[in-house]
C-alpha cells in the first residue's frame, strides 16, 4: 500500500502531511480536506488544511534555500534531479495506486504517467546543463555609430521562488514539468497540488525528499483554495507562477502583479477533416483524441468539423470504434472511467441535455451512473448548441458538418480558446495553409492533439494561456537575463 514502506512518514492517522522545510508536518489548523474517490464517491484520503501562516513559512524558507541553491554547481543540481527521477520510477506502483483512487485514471495510464514523469525530470536535468551552461558575448560596434569599446556578457540567472499549480488530470507529470525546470535553473519551488491528485503529488514530492535536496528548496502545501489560494498567488515572496488549469488562471493573471506567468488554461481543440482524408486514420484519432482518459485532457479533441460529403462515412467509422470502448472502474483498466467529480458529471450532463433539446443526433443512448458517463458521439451539432463551444472535459464529442474549409477555420477561430487543433488531409499544401490560418498554439497534421513529447513547445493563445511550456521553454521562462558590460578605455579590435 502507498501508506507503508518508504512512504510511511508522510501520513499520520488518516491524513497525509504537508511538506515544508525538509520535513513532513501536520497543520496547526487541526483540519483536513477530504479527497473523494470518483468511482466509489466516498472519502478515500485526507490531506492537511494548511494555514496562511504555514504558507508564509514555506515561502520564507524557500527564499533562504534558493540563495544557496543558486550557488550550487549545475552538475550537482542535475545529479540530484537524476536521483529523484530514479526514485520516482522505482516507486511507480504506489504512486499509480493514488492516481487510480484519486482521479480514476486507468491503471495502465497511471503507471505510464509516473514513468513519463521520471523521464521528464532526467531530460530536464540534461537540457538544463546544456542551455544554462551557455551565455552570449556581444560587441558594441555591430550597432551603427559605435566603436568596439564595450563587451557584453549575458547569462541566465534564476527568478527566485516559483509557485507551481498543476491540474487534477496529470497531478504528477504536470507537477514535475514545473518542478524540474525550476530547480535546474536555480530556483526554489512551492507546489500547490490540486485537491484531487494531492496525495499522488505528495508521494512524488517524497521522492525528491529522498533524493536529498536542500531543506526548504521544495515545499508542498495542501488545503482549500478559498483559504490559501489568493494568499499564495498574491504572495509578495513569489517571483513566478506556473499554472495549469481552467478559468482560475485568468483570475490569477489579473492579481499576480509584475511577475512572469506561465499558464495553460484549457482548450476547445478542433479537428478539421477534409474530403481527401484517410477516414480510418481520422476515425482512430478522433476516438483516441476524444475519449482517452474519458476526455479529461486539455488536448482532447473537443469538436469535430467534418466536410459534409464524408461525414456519414466518418461518423459510421467512429461509432464502430466507440462501441468497442470498455466502460467501468479504473482498476480494471477500462477505456472510460468515472469523471473526477459529481459537479463535473453534472456540467457534462447539462451540455448533453442542451444538445438534446436543440435537436442533436445521439449516436448512442446517453447513460450515466454516478460519476460514470458512457461515451457519447453527438452528430448534427449546430453552432447554437453549448457543446459546440464549451469544454465538456468528459466523454462527449460533438460533430459539426461543414461545407467549406473556410467554415471550419471560422468556427475554430471564433472560439475564445486556442490551444491546439488538428487537420486530416492527404494534401500537405492545404494542411499548411489551414494550419497557418488556425488561431491555436499548435496544429497537428494527421494526428490527434497531444501535449508531448515533453520537450516539444506547448502553448495556447487567447484564453488558452500565457507563455510556452516544454522542457527548454520552461527552463528559459524560469530564468532572466543578466548582462555584464565591460567598458574599454579605447576601441579594441582583434588583429588578424
Short mmCIF file of N, CA and C in Angstrom, two decimals, residues 2 6-7 10 16-17 19 24 80-81 83-89 91-92 94-96 98-99 102 113-118 120-121 164-167 170-180 183 189-194 197-213 218-221:
data_model
loop_
_atom_site.label_atom_id
_atom_site.label_comp_id
_atom_site.label_asym_id
_atom_site.label_seq_id
_atom_site.Cartn_x
_atom_site.Cartn_y
_atom_site.Cartn_z
N UNK A 2 0.29 2.36 -0.47
CA UNK A 2 1.03 3.62 -0.58
C UNK A 2 1.43 4.16 0.78
N UNK A 6 8.63 3.18 2.39
CA UNK A 6 9.32 4.47 2.38
C UNK A 6 8.36 5.64 2.52
N UNK A 7 7.08 5.41 2.27
CA UNK A 7 6.10 6.49 2.35
C UNK A 7 5.40 6.58 3.70
N UNK A 10 4.87 10.06 5.56
CA UNK A 10 4.11 11.17 5.01
C UNK A 10 2.65 11.16 5.46
N UNK A 16 -2.80 12.70 5.32
CA UNK A 16 -1.44 12.89 4.82
C UNK A 16 -0.91 14.25 5.27
N UNK A 17 0.39 14.30 5.52
CA UNK A 17 1.03 15.52 5.99
C UNK A 17 1.38 16.42 4.81
N UNK A 19 4.46 19.20 3.28
CA UNK A 19 5.92 19.16 3.27
C UNK A 19 6.49 20.58 3.31
N UNK A 24 8.02 16.47 7.02
CA UNK A 24 6.60 16.21 6.85
C UNK A 24 5.88 16.65 8.12
N UNK A 80 21.23 15.58 -8.59
CA UNK A 80 20.11 15.37 -7.66
C UNK A 80 18.81 15.12 -8.42
N UNK A 81 18.61 15.81 -9.53
CA UNK A 81 17.40 15.58 -10.32
C UNK A 81 17.39 14.17 -10.91
N UNK A 83 18.77 11.61 -9.58
CA UNK A 83 18.50 10.72 -8.45
C UNK A 83 17.01 10.70 -8.13
N UNK A 84 16.36 11.89 -8.13
CA UNK A 84 14.93 11.96 -7.87
C UNK A 84 14.15 11.20 -8.94
N UNK A 85 14.57 11.32 -10.19
CA UNK A 85 13.89 10.63 -11.29
C UNK A 85 13.95 9.12 -11.10
N UNK A 86 15.09 8.61 -10.69
CA UNK A 86 15.25 7.18 -10.49
C UNK A 86 14.36 6.69 -9.34
N UNK A 87 14.30 7.45 -8.26
CA UNK A 87 13.46 7.07 -7.11
C UNK A 87 11.99 7.11 -7.50
N UNK A 88 11.61 8.12 -8.28
CA UNK A 88 10.23 8.25 -8.74
C UNK A 88 9.81 7.03 -9.56
N UNK A 89 10.65 6.62 -10.48
CA UNK A 89 10.32 5.47 -11.33
C UNK A 89 10.34 4.17 -10.53
N UNK A 91 9.31 3.80 -7.56
CA UNK A 91 8.09 3.71 -6.76
C UNK A 91 6.85 4.03 -7.58
N UNK A 92 6.86 3.61 -8.82
CA UNK A 92 5.75 3.92 -9.72
C UNK A 92 4.44 3.28 -9.26
N UNK A 94 3.06 2.44 -6.08
CA UNK A 94 2.24 3.10 -5.06
C UNK A 94 1.74 4.47 -5.50
N UNK A 95 2.51 5.18 -6.34
CA UNK A 95 2.05 6.48 -6.82
C UNK A 95 0.90 6.29 -7.81
N UNK A 96 1.03 5.29 -8.67
CA UNK A 96 -0.05 4.98 -9.61
C UNK A 96 -1.33 4.59 -8.87
N UNK A 98 -2.39 5.77 -6.11
CA UNK A 98 -3.05 7.02 -5.71
C UNK A 98 -3.80 7.64 -6.87
N UNK A 99 -3.20 7.64 -8.06
CA UNK A 99 -3.85 8.21 -9.24
C UNK A 99 -5.13 7.46 -9.58
N UNK A 102 -7.67 8.52 -6.69
CA UNK A 102 -7.99 9.95 -6.55
C UNK A 102 -8.67 10.53 -7.78
N UNK A 113 2.07 7.54 -16.47
CA UNK A 113 2.28 8.93 -16.05
C UNK A 113 3.50 9.06 -15.14
N UNK A 114 3.67 8.11 -14.23
CA UNK A 114 4.81 8.19 -13.31
C UNK A 114 6.12 7.96 -14.07
N UNK A 115 6.14 6.98 -14.94
CA UNK A 115 7.36 6.71 -15.71
C UNK A 115 7.71 7.89 -16.60
N UNK A 116 6.71 8.45 -17.25
CA UNK A 116 6.92 9.62 -18.10
C UNK A 116 7.47 10.79 -17.27
N UNK A 117 7.00 10.91 -16.07
CA UNK A 117 7.46 12.00 -15.20
C UNK A 117 8.92 11.84 -14.84
N UNK A 118 9.34 10.59 -14.55
CA UNK A 118 10.74 10.36 -14.27
C UNK A 118 11.61 10.69 -15.47
N UNK A 120 10.92 12.83 -17.79
CA UNK A 120 10.91 14.29 -17.94
C UNK A 120 11.93 14.94 -17.02
N UNK A 121 12.00 14.48 -15.78
CA UNK A 121 12.96 15.05 -14.82
C UNK A 121 14.39 14.83 -15.30
N UNK A 164 4.09 26.66 -8.21
CA UNK A 164 3.62 25.72 -9.23
C UNK A 164 2.25 25.17 -8.84
N UNK A 165 1.30 25.27 -9.77
CA UNK A 165 -0.06 24.78 -9.52
C UNK A 165 -0.47 23.89 -10.69
N UNK A 166 -0.36 22.57 -10.54
CA UNK A 166 -0.77 21.64 -11.60
C UNK A 166 -2.25 21.29 -11.50
N UNK A 167 -2.83 20.66 -12.53
CA UNK A 167 -4.24 20.29 -12.54
C UNK A 167 -4.46 18.86 -12.05
N UNK A 170 -3.28 15.47 -14.51
CA UNK A 170 -1.90 14.99 -14.52
C UNK A 170 -1.16 15.58 -13.31
N UNK A 171 -1.57 15.20 -12.11
CA UNK A 171 -1.02 15.86 -10.91
C UNK A 171 0.44 15.55 -10.64
N UNK A 172 0.95 14.46 -11.21
CA UNK A 172 2.37 14.13 -11.07
C UNK A 172 3.16 14.70 -12.24
N UNK A 173 2.74 14.36 -13.46
CA UNK A 173 3.50 14.77 -14.64
C UNK A 173 3.54 16.28 -14.81
N UNK A 174 2.41 16.94 -14.62
CA UNK A 174 2.40 18.39 -14.80
C UNK A 174 2.97 19.13 -13.59
N UNK A 175 3.15 18.40 -12.49
CA UNK A 175 3.89 18.99 -11.36
C UNK A 175 5.39 18.95 -11.65
N UNK A 176 5.91 17.80 -12.07
CA UNK A 176 7.35 17.73 -12.32
C UNK A 176 7.75 18.55 -13.54
N UNK A 177 6.80 18.80 -14.45
CA UNK A 177 7.12 19.65 -15.61
C UNK A 177 7.37 21.08 -15.19
N UNK A 178 7.00 21.41 -13.96
CA UNK A 178 7.26 22.73 -13.39
C UNK A 178 8.42 22.67 -12.39
N UNK A 179 8.45 21.60 -11.60
CA UNK A 179 9.47 21.45 -10.57
C UNK A 179 10.87 21.33 -11.17
N UNK A 180 11.03 20.42 -12.13
CA UNK A 180 12.37 20.14 -12.67
C UNK A 180 13.00 21.35 -13.36
N UNK A 183 14.05 23.91 -10.60
CA UNK A 183 15.19 23.53 -9.77
C UNK A 183 16.50 23.53 -10.56
N UNK A 189 10.96 26.18 -5.09
CA UNK A 189 9.60 25.99 -5.59
C UNK A 189 8.64 25.61 -4.48
N UNK A 190 7.46 26.23 -4.52
CA UNK A 190 6.34 25.87 -3.65
C UNK A 190 5.27 25.25 -4.54
N UNK A 191 4.89 24.01 -4.23
CA UNK A 191 3.90 23.28 -5.01
C UNK A 191 2.55 23.32 -4.31
N UNK A 192 1.52 23.75 -5.03
CA UNK A 192 0.14 23.65 -4.54
C UNK A 192 -0.59 22.67 -5.46
N UNK A 193 -0.65 21.39 -5.07
CA UNK A 193 -1.30 20.41 -5.94
C UNK A 193 -2.81 20.59 -5.92
N UNK A 194 -3.50 20.03 -6.92
CA UNK A 194 -4.97 20.06 -6.89
C UNK A 194 -5.45 19.17 -5.75
N UNK A 197 -5.81 14.56 -6.55
CA UNK A 197 -4.45 14.37 -7.06
C UNK A 197 -3.39 14.79 -6.07
N UNK A 198 -3.82 15.35 -4.93
CA UNK A 198 -2.86 15.85 -3.95
C UNK A 198 -2.02 14.75 -3.33
N UNK A 199 -2.62 13.59 -3.08
CA UNK A 199 -1.88 12.51 -2.42
C UNK A 199 -0.82 11.92 -3.36
N UNK A 200 -1.15 11.78 -4.63
CA UNK A 200 -0.15 11.34 -5.60
C UNK A 200 1.00 12.34 -5.67
N UNK A 201 0.66 13.63 -5.63
CA UNK A 201 1.68 14.68 -5.66
C UNK A 201 2.56 14.63 -4.41
N UNK A 202 1.98 14.37 -3.26
CA UNK A 202 2.75 14.26 -2.02
C UNK A 202 3.73 13.09 -2.09
N UNK A 203 3.28 11.98 -2.65
CA UNK A 203 4.19 10.84 -2.83
C UNK A 203 5.34 11.20 -3.77
N UNK A 204 5.02 11.93 -4.83
CA UNK A 204 6.06 12.37 -5.76
C UNK A 204 7.06 13.28 -5.07
N UNK A 205 6.58 14.21 -4.26
CA UNK A 205 7.46 15.13 -3.53
C UNK A 205 8.37 14.35 -2.59
N UNK A 206 7.86 13.28 -2.00
CA UNK A 206 8.68 12.47 -1.11
C UNK A 206 9.86 11.85 -1.85
N UNK A 207 9.68 11.55 -3.12
CA UNK A 207 10.78 11.02 -3.92
C UNK A 207 11.89 12.07 -4.05
N UNK A 208 11.52 13.34 -4.20
CA UNK A 208 12.52 14.41 -4.23
C UNK A 208 13.17 14.56 -2.85
N UNK A 209 12.38 14.39 -1.80
CA UNK A 209 12.91 14.43 -0.43
C UNK A 209 13.96 13.34 -0.23
N UNK A 210 13.65 12.13 -0.69
CA UNK A 210 14.58 11.02 -0.54
C UNK A 210 15.86 11.22 -1.36
N UNK A 211 15.77 12.02 -2.42
CA UNK A 211 16.95 12.29 -3.26
C UNK A 211 17.95 13.19 -2.56
N UNK A 212 17.50 13.92 -1.52
CA UNK A 212 18.43 14.71 -0.73
C UNK A 212 18.56 16.17 -1.13
N UNK A 213 17.51 16.75 -1.68
CA UNK A 213 17.56 18.19 -1.98
C UNK A 213 17.62 18.99 -0.68
N UNK A 218 12.15 22.77 -1.81
CA UNK A 218 10.88 22.31 -2.38
C UNK A 218 9.89 22.12 -1.25
N UNK A 219 8.72 22.75 -1.37
CA UNK A 219 7.66 22.61 -0.38
C UNK A 219 6.38 22.19 -1.08
N UNK A 220 5.47 21.59 -0.33
CA UNK A 220 4.18 21.19 -0.89
C UNK A 220 3.09 21.54 0.11
N UNK A 221 2.22 22.47 -0.28
CA UNK A 221 1.15 22.96 0.59
C UNK A 221 -0.18 22.42 0.10
#
